[in-house]
Amino acid sequence: MLTERAQVIADAAIAVLGEQGSRALTHRAVDHRAGLPTGSTSNIARTRAALLTLTVERFIDLNAAAFGAITDRLPTRTADLARLLAEAVDALLMSDRTRMIARYELAMEAVRRPELQQEMNRAGAALRRAAHDVLTTIGSTAPDRHARQLNAFVDGLVFHVCVAAEPAMSIDELTAVFREFLDGMLS
């Protein structure tokens, strides 16, 4: 769990990444975005690598909160899971689009930074564990494989909507998409 100051810095780093790209991510840019005195970010994360790692740690916390409604409720029917996934994805796309773009910036950074790739893998593993538990509850006979497939599907769907020049789908459309995907995967 990050300290309150580390959360502020990581949230500012997410905003810089999502709005300006990874080349703009500097300690000074994060200080400015967070409204903190110059040098504040480097007191928490000395290097750029440490700042990137801190940002991934914040993503792990935010993802847990975003998908907490699903894991807290543990739906037992595919239709219920489809609706909860649609609501979670809609919230990400409508209120946290910048965060999702920042996540993709981090993913590209991780391609060239093995230490960051390890952190991104840790974040993905946490989401797969949550998906595994939910999919087991609704009757998956291969929850590990299905969790990987569901995470890849959600990631691809969010990426497509973030970068596409077309309007986002409604919650009802997203629910139908998730229902079709889950029914096909679990049949």
Coordinates of N, CA and C in Angstrom, one line a residue:
M1 N 0.8 -1.2 0.0 CA 0.0 0.0 0.0 C 0.9 1.2 0.0
L2 N 0.6 2.1 -0.9 CA 1.4 3.4 -1.0 C 1.0 4.4 0.0
T3 N 1.9 5.2 0.4 CA 1.6 6.3 1.3 C 0.7 7.3 0.5
E4 N 0.1 8.2 1.2 CA -0.8 9.2 0.6 C 0.1 10.1 -0.4
R5 N 1.3 10.5 0.0 CA 2.1 11.3 -0.9 C 2.5 10.5 -2.1
A6 N 2.9 9.3 -1.9 CA 3.2 8.4 -3.1 C 2.1 8.2 -4.0
Q7 N 0.8 8.1 -3.5 CA -0.4 8.1 -4.3 C -0.5 9.3 -5.2
V8 N -0.3 10.5 -4.5 CA -0.5 11.8 -5.2 C 0.5 11.8 -6.4
I9 N 1.8 11.4 -6.1 CA 2.8 11.4 -7.1 C 2.5 10.4 -8.2
A10 N 2.1 9.2 -7.9 CA 1.8 8.2 -8.9 C 0.6 8.7 -9.7
D11 N -0.4 9.2 -9.1 CA -1.6 9.7 -9.9 C -1.2 10.8 -10.8
A12 N -0.3 11.7 -10.4 CA 0.2 12.7 -11.3 C 1.0 12.1 -12.4
A13 N 1.8 11.1 -12.1 CA 2.6 10.4 -13.2 C 1.6 9.8 -14.2
I14 N 0.5 9.2 -13.7 CA -0.5 8.6 -14.6 C -1.1 9.7 -15.5
A15 N -1.4 10.8 -14.9 CA -1.9 11.9 -15.7 C -0.9 12.4 -16.8
V16 N 0.3 12.5 -16.4 CA 1.4 12.9 -17.4 C 1.5 11.9 -18.5
L17 N 1.6 10.6 -18.1 CA 1.7 9.6 -19.2 C 0.5 9.6 -20.1
G18 N -0.7 9.6 -19.5 CA -2.0 9.5 -20.3 C -2.2 10.8 -21.2
E19 N -1.8 11.9 -20.7 CA -2.0 13.2 -21.5 C -0.9 13.5 -22.4
Q20 N 0.3 13.2 -22.1 CA 1.5 13.7 -22.8 C 2.4 12.6 -23.4
G21 N 2.2 11.3 -22.9 CA 3.1 10.2 -23.3 C 4.3 10.0 -22.4
S22 N 5.0 8.9 -22.6 CA 6.1 8.5 -21.8 C 7.3 9.4 -21.9
R23 N 7.5 10.0 -23.0 CA 8.6 10.9 -23.2 C 8.5 12.2 -22.3
A24 N 7.3 12.5 -22.0 CA 7.1 13.7 -21.1 C 7.2 13.4 -19.6
L25 N 7.3 12.1 -19.3 CA 7.3 11.7 -17.9 C 8.7 12.1 -17.3
T26 N 8.7 13.1 -16.5 CA 9.9 13.5 -15.8 C 9.5 13.8 -14.4
H27 N 10.5 13.9 -13.5 CA 10.2 14.2 -12.1 C 9.6 15.6 -12.0
R28 N 10.2 16.5 -12.8 CA 9.7 17.9 -12.8 C 8.3 18.0 -13.3
A29 N 8.0 17.2 -14.4 CA 6.6 17.3 -14.9 C 5.6 16.7 -13.9
V30 N 6.0 15.7 -13.2 CA 5.1 15.1 -12.1 C 4.9 16.1 -11.0
D31 N 6.0 16.7 -10.5 CA 5.9 17.7 -9.5 C 4.9 18.8 -9.9
H32 N 5.1 19.3 -11.1 CA 4.2 20.3 -11.6 C 2.7 19.9 -11.7
R33 N 2.5 18.7 -12.2 CA 1.1 18.2 -12.4 C 0.5 18.0 -11.0
A34 N 1.3 17.5 -10.0 CA 0.7 17.3 -8.7 C 0.6 18.6 -7.9
G35 N 1.2 19.7 -8.4 CA 1.2 20.9 -7.6 C 2.1 20.9 -6.4
L36 N 3.2 20.1 -6.5 CA 4.2 19.9 -5.4 C 5.4 20.7 -5.7
P37 N 6.2 21.1 -4.7 CA 7.4 21.8 -4.9 C 8.4 20.9 -5.7
T38 N 9.2 21.6 -6.5 CA 10.2 20.9 -7.2 C 11.1 20.0 -6.3
G39 N 11.3 18.8 -6.7 CA 12.1 17.8 -5.9 C 11.2 16.8 -5.1
S40 N 10.0 17.1 -5.0 CA 9.1 16.2 -4.2 C 9.0 14.8 -4.8
T41 N 8.9 14.7 -6.1 CA 8.8 13.4 -6.7 C 10.1 12.6 -6.5
S42 N 11.3 13.3 -6.7 CA 12.5 12.5 -6.5 C 12.8 12.2 -5.0
N43 N 12.1 12.8 -4.1 CA 12.2 12.3 -2.7 C 11.5 11.0 -2.5
I44 N 10.5 10.7 -3.3 CA 9.7 9.4 -3.2 C 10.3 8.4 -4.2
A45 N 10.6 8.8 -5.4 CA 11.1 7.9 -6.4 C 12.4 8.6 -7.0
R46 N 13.5 8.2 -6.6 CA 14.8 8.8 -7.0 C 15.1 8.8 -8.5
T47 N 14.8 7.7 -9.2 CA 15.1 7.5 -10.6 C 13.8 7.4 -11.4
R48 N 14.0 7.5 -12.7 CA 12.8 7.3 -13.6 C 12.3 5.9 -13.5
A49 N 13.2 5.0 -13.3 CA 12.7 3.6 -13.2 C 11.9 3.4 -11.9
A50 N 12.3 4.1 -10.8 CA 11.6 4.0 -9.6 C 10.2 4.7 -9.7
L51 N 10.2 5.8 -10.5 CA 8.9 6.4 -10.7 C 7.9 5.6 -11.5
L52 N 8.5 4.9 -12.5 CA 7.6 4.0 -13.3 C 7.1 2.8 -12.5
T53 N 8.0 2.3 -11.6 CA 7.6 1.2 -10.7 C 6.5 1.7 -9.8
L54 N 6.7 2.8 -9.2 CA 5.7 3.4 -8.3 C 4.3 3.6 -9.0
T55 N 4.4 4.0 -10.3 CA 3.2 4.1 -11.1 C 2.5 2.8 -11.3
V56 N 3.2 1.8 -11.6 CA 2.6 0.4 -11.7 C 2.0 0.0 -10.4
E57 N 2.7 0.2 -9.3 CA 2.1 -0.1 -8.0 C 0.7 0.5 -7.8
R58 N 0.7 1.8 -8.2 CA -0.6 2.5 -8.1 C -1.7 1.9 -9.0
F59 N -1.3 1.5 -10.2 CA -2.2 0.8 -11.1 C -2.8 -0.5 -10.4
I60 N -1.9 -1.2 -9.7 CA -2.4 -2.4 -9.1 C -3.5 -2.1 -8.1
D61 N -3.3 -1.0 -7.3 CA -4.3 -0.6 -6.3 C -5.6 -0.1 -7.0
L62 N -5.4 0.7 -8.0 CA -6.6 1.2 -8.8 C -7.4 0.1 -9.5
N63 N -6.7 -0.9 -10.0 CA -7.3 -2.0 -10.7 C -8.1 -2.8 -9.7
A64 N -7.5 -3.0 -8.5 CA -8.3 -3.8 -7.5 C -9.5 -3.1 -7.1
A65 N -9.5 -1.7 -7.0 CA -10.7 -1.0 -6.7 C -11.7 -1.0 -7.8
A66 N -11.2 -0.9 -9.0 CA -12.1 -0.9 -10.2 C -12.9 -2.2 -10.4
F67 N -12.2 -3.3 -10.1 CA -12.8 -4.6 -10.3 C -13.3 -5.2 -9.0
G68 N -13.2 -4.4 -7.9 CA -13.6 -4.9 -6.6 C -15.1 -5.3 -6.5
A69 N -15.9 -4.5 -7.3 CA -17.4 -4.8 -7.3 C -17.6 -6.2 -7.8
I70 N -16.8 -6.7 -8.7 CA -17.0 -8.0 -9.3 C -16.6 -9.1 -8.3
T71 N -15.4 -8.9 -7.8 CA -14.9 -9.9 -6.9 C -15.6 -9.9 -5.5
D72 N -16.1 -8.8 -5.1 CA -16.8 -8.7 -3.9 C -18.2 -9.4 -4.0
R73 N -18.8 -9.3 -5.1 CA -20.1 -9.9 -5.3 C -20.1 -11.4 -5.7
L74 N -19.0 -11.8 -6.4 CA -18.8 -13.1 -6.9 C -20.1 -13.6 -7.6
P75 N -20.4 -13.1 -8.7 CA -21.7 -13.5 -9.4 C -21.7 -15.0 -9.7
T76 N -22.8 -15.5 -9.7 CA -22.9 -17.0 -10.0 C -23.5 -17.3 -11.4
R77 N -24.0 -16.2 -12.1 CA -24.5 -16.4 -13.4 C -23.7 -15.6 -14.4
T78 N -23.6 -16.1 -15.6 CA -22.9 -15.4 -16.7 C -23.5 -14.1 -17.0
A79 N -24.8 -14.0 -17.0 CA -25.4 -12.7 -17.3 C -25.1 -11.6 -16.3
D80 N -25.0 -12.0 -15.0 CA -24.6 -11.1 -13.9 C -23.1 -10.6 -14.1
L81 N -22.3 -11.6 -14.4 CA -20.9 -11.3 -14.6 C -20.7 -10.3 -15.8
A82 N -21.4 -10.6 -16.9 CA -21.4 -9.8 -18.1 C -21.7 -8.3 -17.7
R83 N -22.8 -8.2 -16.9 CA -23.2 -6.8 -16.6 C -22.2 -6.1 -15.7
L84 N -21.6 -6.8 -14.7 CA -20.6 -6.2 -13.9 C -19.4 -5.9 -14.6
L85 N -19.0 -6.7 -15.6 CA -17.8 -6.4 -16.4 C -18.1 -5.2 -17.3
A86 N -19.3 -5.1 -17.8 CA -19.7 -3.9 -18.6 C -19.6 -2.7 -17.8
E87 N -20.1 -2.7 -16.6 CA -20.1 -1.5 -15.8 C -18.7 -1.1 -15.4
A88 N -17.8 -2.1 -15.1 CA -16.4 -1.8 -14.8 C -15.7 -1.2 -16.0
V89 N -15.9 -1.8 -17.1 CA -15.2 -1.3 -18.3 C -15.8 0.1 -18.7
D90 N -17.1 0.3 -18.6 CA -17.7 1.6 -18.9 C -17.0 2.7 -18.0
A91 N -16.9 2.4 -16.7 CA -16.3 3.3 -15.8 C -14.9 3.6 -16.2
L92 N -14.1 2.6 -16.6 CA -12.7 2.9 -17.0 C -12.7 3.7 -18.2
L93 N -13.6 3.5 -19.2 CA -13.6 4.2 -20.4 C -14.1 5.6 -20.3
M94 N -15.1 5.8 -19.4 CA -15.7 7.1 -19.3 C -15.0 8.0 -18.3
S95 N -14.6 7.5 -17.2 CA -13.9 8.4 -16.2 C -12.4 8.2 -16.1
D96 N -11.9 7.1 -16.6 CA -10.5 6.9 -16.5 C -9.8 6.6 -17.8
R97 N -10.3 7.2 -18.9 CA -9.6 7.0 -20.2 C -8.2 7.4 -20.2
T98 N -7.8 8.5 -19.5 CA -6.4 8.9 -19.4 C -5.6 7.8 -18.7
R99 N -6.2 7.3 -17.7 CA -5.5 6.2 -16.9 C -5.2 5.0 -17.8
M100 N -6.2 4.7 -18.7 CA -6.0 3.5 -19.6 C -4.9 3.8 -20.6
I101 N -4.9 5.0 -21.1 CA -3.9 5.4 -22.1 C -2.5 5.3 -21.4
A102 N -2.4 5.8 -20.2 CA -1.2 5.7 -19.4 C -0.7 4.3 -19.2
R103 N -1.7 3.4 -19.0 CA -1.4 2.0 -18.8 C -0.7 1.4 -20.1
Y104 N -1.2 1.8 -21.3 CA -0.6 1.4 -22.5 C 0.8 2.0 -22.7
E105 N 1.0 3.2 -22.3 CA 2.3 3.8 -22.3 C 3.3 3.0 -21.4
L106 N 2.8 2.6 -20.2 CA 3.6 1.8 -19.4 C 4.0 0.5 -20.0
A107 N 3.0 -0.1 -20.6 CA 3.2 -1.4 -21.3 C 4.3 -1.3 -22.3
M108 N 4.3 -0.2 -23.1 CA 5.4 0.0 -24.1 C 6.7 0.2 -23.4
E109 N 6.8 0.9 -22.3 CA 8.0 1.1 -21.6 C 8.5 -0.2 -21.1
A110 N 7.6 -1.1 -20.6 CA 8.0 -2.4 -20.0 C 8.6 -3.3 -21.1
V111 N 8.3 -3.1 -22.3 CA 8.9 -3.9 -23.4 C 10.4 -3.7 -23.4
R112 N 10.9 -2.6 -23.0 CA 12.3 -2.3 -23.0 C 13.0 -2.3 -21.7
R113 N 12.2 -2.5 -20.6 CA 12.7 -2.4 -19.2 C 12.3 -3.7 -18.5
P114 N 13.2 -4.7 -18.4 CA 12.8 -6.0 -17.8 C 12.2 -5.8 -16.3
E115 N 12.8 -4.8 -15.6 CA 12.4 -4.7 -14.2 C 10.9 -4.1 -14.1
L116 N 10.6 -3.3 -15.1 CA 9.2 -2.8 -15.2 C 8.3 -3.9 -15.7
Q117 N 8.8 -4.7 -16.6 CA 8.0 -5.9 -17.1 C 7.6 -6.8 -16.0
Q118 N 8.5 -7.0 -15.0 CA 8.2 -7.8 -13.9 C 7.0 -7.2 -13.1
E119 N 7.0 -5.9 -12.9 CA 5.9 -5.2 -12.2 C 4.6 -5.3 -12.9
M120 N 4.7 -5.1 -14.2 CA 3.5 -5.2 -15.1 C 2.9 -6.6 -15.0
N121 N 3.8 -7.6 -15.0 CA 3.4 -9.0 -14.9 C 2.7 -9.3 -13.5
R122 N 3.2 -8.6 -12.5 CA 2.6 -8.8 -11.2 C 1.2 -8.2 -11.2
A123 N 1.1 -7.1 -11.8 CA -0.3 -6.4 -12.0 C -1.2 -7.3 -12.7
G124 N -0.8 -7.9 -13.8 CA -1.6 -8.8 -14.6 C -2.0 -10.1 -13.8
A125 N -1.0 -10.6 -13.0 CA -1.3 -11.8 -12.2 C -2.4 -11.5 -11.2
A126 N -2.4 -10.3 -10.6 CA -3.5 -10.0 -9.6 C -4.8 -10.0 -10.3
L127 N -4.9 -9.4 -11.5 CA -6.2 -9.4 -12.2 C -6.6 -10.9 -12.6
R128 N -5.6 -11.7 -13.1 CA -5.9 -13.1 -13.4 C -6.4 -13.9 -12.2
R129 N -5.8 -13.6 -11.1 CA -6.3 -14.3 -9.9 C -7.8 -14.0 -9.6
A130 N -8.1 -12.7 -9.7 CA -9.5 -12.3 -9.4 C -10.4 -12.9 -10.5
A131 N -10.0 -12.9 -11.7 CA -10.8 -13.5 -12.8 C -11.0 -15.0 -12.6
H132 N -9.9 -15.6 -12.1 CA -10.0 -17.1 -11.9 C -11.0 -17.4 -10.8
D133 N -11.1 -16.6 -9.7 CA -12.0 -16.8 -8.7 C -13.5 -16.6 -9.2
V134 N -13.7 -15.6 -9.9 CA -15.0 -15.3 -10.4 C -15.4 -16.3 -11.4
L135 N -14.6 -16.7 -12.3 CA -14.9 -17.7 -13.3 C -15.1 -19.1 -12.7
T136 N -14.4 -19.4 -11.7 CA -14.7 -20.7 -11.0 C -16.1 -20.7 -10.4
T137 N -16.5 -19.5 -9.8 CA -17.8 -19.4 -9.2 C -18.9 -19.6 -10.3
I138 N -18.7 -19.1 -11.5 CA -19.8 -19.3 -12.5 C -19.7 -20.6 -13.3
G139 N -18.7 -21.5 -12.9 CA -18.7 -22.8 -13.4 C -17.7 -23.1 -14.5
S140 N -16.6 -22.3 -14.6 CA -15.6 -22.6 -15.6 C -14.9 -23.9 -15.3
T141 N -14.7 -24.7 -16.3 CA -14.0 -25.9 -16.1 C -12.5 -25.8 -16.4
A142 N -12.1 -24.6 -16.8 CA -10.7 -24.3 -17.0 C -10.4 -22.8 -16.6
P143 N -10.5 -22.5 -15.3 CA -10.5 -21.1 -14.9 C -9.2 -20.4 -15.1
D144 N -8.0 -21.1 -15.1 CA -6.7 -20.5 -15.4 C -6.7 -20.0 -16.9
R145 N -7.0 -20.9 -17.8 CA -7.0 -20.5 -19.2 C -8.1 -19.4 -19.5
H146 N -9.3 -19.6 -18.9 CA -10.4 -18.7 -19.1 C -10.1 -17.3 -18.5
A147 N -9.4 -17.3 -17.4 CA -9.0 -16.0 -16.8 C -8.0 -15.2 -17.7
R148 N -7.1 -16.0 -18.3 CA -6.1 -15.3 -19.3 C -6.9 -14.8 -20.5
Q149 N -7.9 -15.6 -21.0 CA -8.6 -15.2 -22.2 C -9.5 -14.0 -21.8
L150 N -10.1 -14.0 -20.7 CA -11.0 -12.8 -20.3 C -10.2 -11.6 -20.1
N151 N -9.0 -11.7 -19.5 CA -8.2 -10.5 -19.3 C -7.7 -10.0 -20.7
A152 N -7.3 -10.9 -21.6 CA -6.9 -10.4 -22.9 C -8.0 -9.7 -23.6
F153 N -9.2 -10.3 -23.5 CA -10.4 -9.7 -24.2 C -10.7 -8.3 -23.6
V154 N -10.7 -8.2 -22.3 CA -11.0 -6.9 -21.7 C -9.9 -5.9 -22.1
D155 N -8.7 -6.3 -22.1 CA -7.6 -5.4 -22.5 C -7.7 -5.0 -23.9
G156 N -8.0 -5.9 -24.8 CA -8.2 -5.6 -26.2 C -9.4 -4.6 -26.4
L157 N -10.4 -4.9 -25.7 CA -11.6 -4.1 -25.9 C -11.4 -2.6 -25.4
V158 N -10.7 -2.5 -24.2 CA -10.4 -1.2 -23.7 C -9.4 -0.5 -24.6
F159 N -8.4 -1.2 -25.1 CA -7.5 -0.6 -26.0 C -8.2 -0.1 -27.3
H160 N -9.0 -0.9 -27.8 CA -9.7 -0.5 -29.1 C -10.5 0.8 -28.9
V161 N -11.3 0.8 -27.8 CA -12.1 2.0 -27.5 C -11.3 3.2 -27.2
C162 N -10.1 3.0 -26.6 CA -9.3 4.2 -26.2 C -8.6 4.8 -27.5
V163 N -8.3 4.0 -28.5 CA -7.5 4.5 -29.6 C -8.4 4.7 -30.8
A164 N -9.6 4.1 -30.8 CA -10.5 4.2 -32.0 C -11.1 5.5 -32.1
A165 N -11.4 5.9 -33.3 CA -12.1 7.2 -33.5 C -13.6 7.0 -33.6
E166 N -14.1 6.0 -32.9 CA -15.5 5.8 -32.9 C -16.1 5.9 -31.5
P167 N -17.3 6.1 -31.3 CA -17.9 6.3 -30.0 C -17.8 5.1 -29.1
A168 N -17.7 5.3 -27.8 CA -17.7 4.2 -26.9 C -19.1 3.5 -26.9
M169 N -19.1 2.2 -26.5 CA -20.4 1.5 -26.5 C -21.1 1.8 -25.2
S170 N -22.4 1.6 -25.3 CA -23.2 1.8 -24.1 C -23.0 0.6 -23.1
I171 N -23.5 0.8 -21.9 CA -23.4 -0.4 -21.0 C -24.2 -1.6 -21.5
D172 N -25.4 -1.3 -22.1 CA -26.1 -2.4 -22.7 C -25.4 -3.1 -23.8
E173 N -24.7 -2.4 -24.7 CA -23.9 -3.0 -25.7 C -22.7 -3.7 -25.2
L174 N -22.0 -3.2 -24.2 CA -20.9 -3.8 -23.5 C -21.4 -5.1 -22.8
T175 N -22.6 -5.1 -22.2 CA -23.1 -6.3 -21.6 C -23.3 -7.4 -22.6
A176 N -23.9 -7.0 -23.7 CA -24.1 -8.0 -24.8 C -22.8 -8.6 -25.3
V177 N -21.8 -7.7 -25.5 CA -20.5 -8.2 -25.9 C -19.9 -9.2 -24.9
F178 N -19.9 -8.8 -23.7 CA -19.4 -9.7 -22.6 C -20.2 -11.0 -22.5
R179 N -21.5 -10.9 -22.7 CA -22.4 -12.1 -22.6 C -22.0 -13.1 -23.7
E180 N -21.9 -12.5 -24.9 CA -21.5 -13.4 -26.1 C -20.1 -14.0 -25.8
F181 N -19.2 -13.2 -25.4 CA -17.8 -13.7 -25.1 C -17.8 -14.8 -24.1
L182 N -18.5 -14.5 -22.9 CA -18.5 -15.5 -21.8 C -19.2 -16.8 -22.2
D183 N -20.4 -16.6 -22.9 CA -21.1 -17.8 -23.3 C -20.3 -18.7 -24.3
G184 N -19.6 -18.0 -25.2 CA -18.7 -18.8 -26.1 C -17.6 -19.5 -25.4
M185 N -17.0 -18.8 -24.5 CA -15.8 -19.3 -23.8 C -16.2 -20.4 -22.9
L186 N -17.3 -20.3 -22.2 CA -17.7 -21.3 -21.2 C -18.5 -22.4 -21.7
S187 N -18.9 -22.4 -23.0 CA -19.7 -23.5 -23.5 C -19.0 -24.7 -23.8

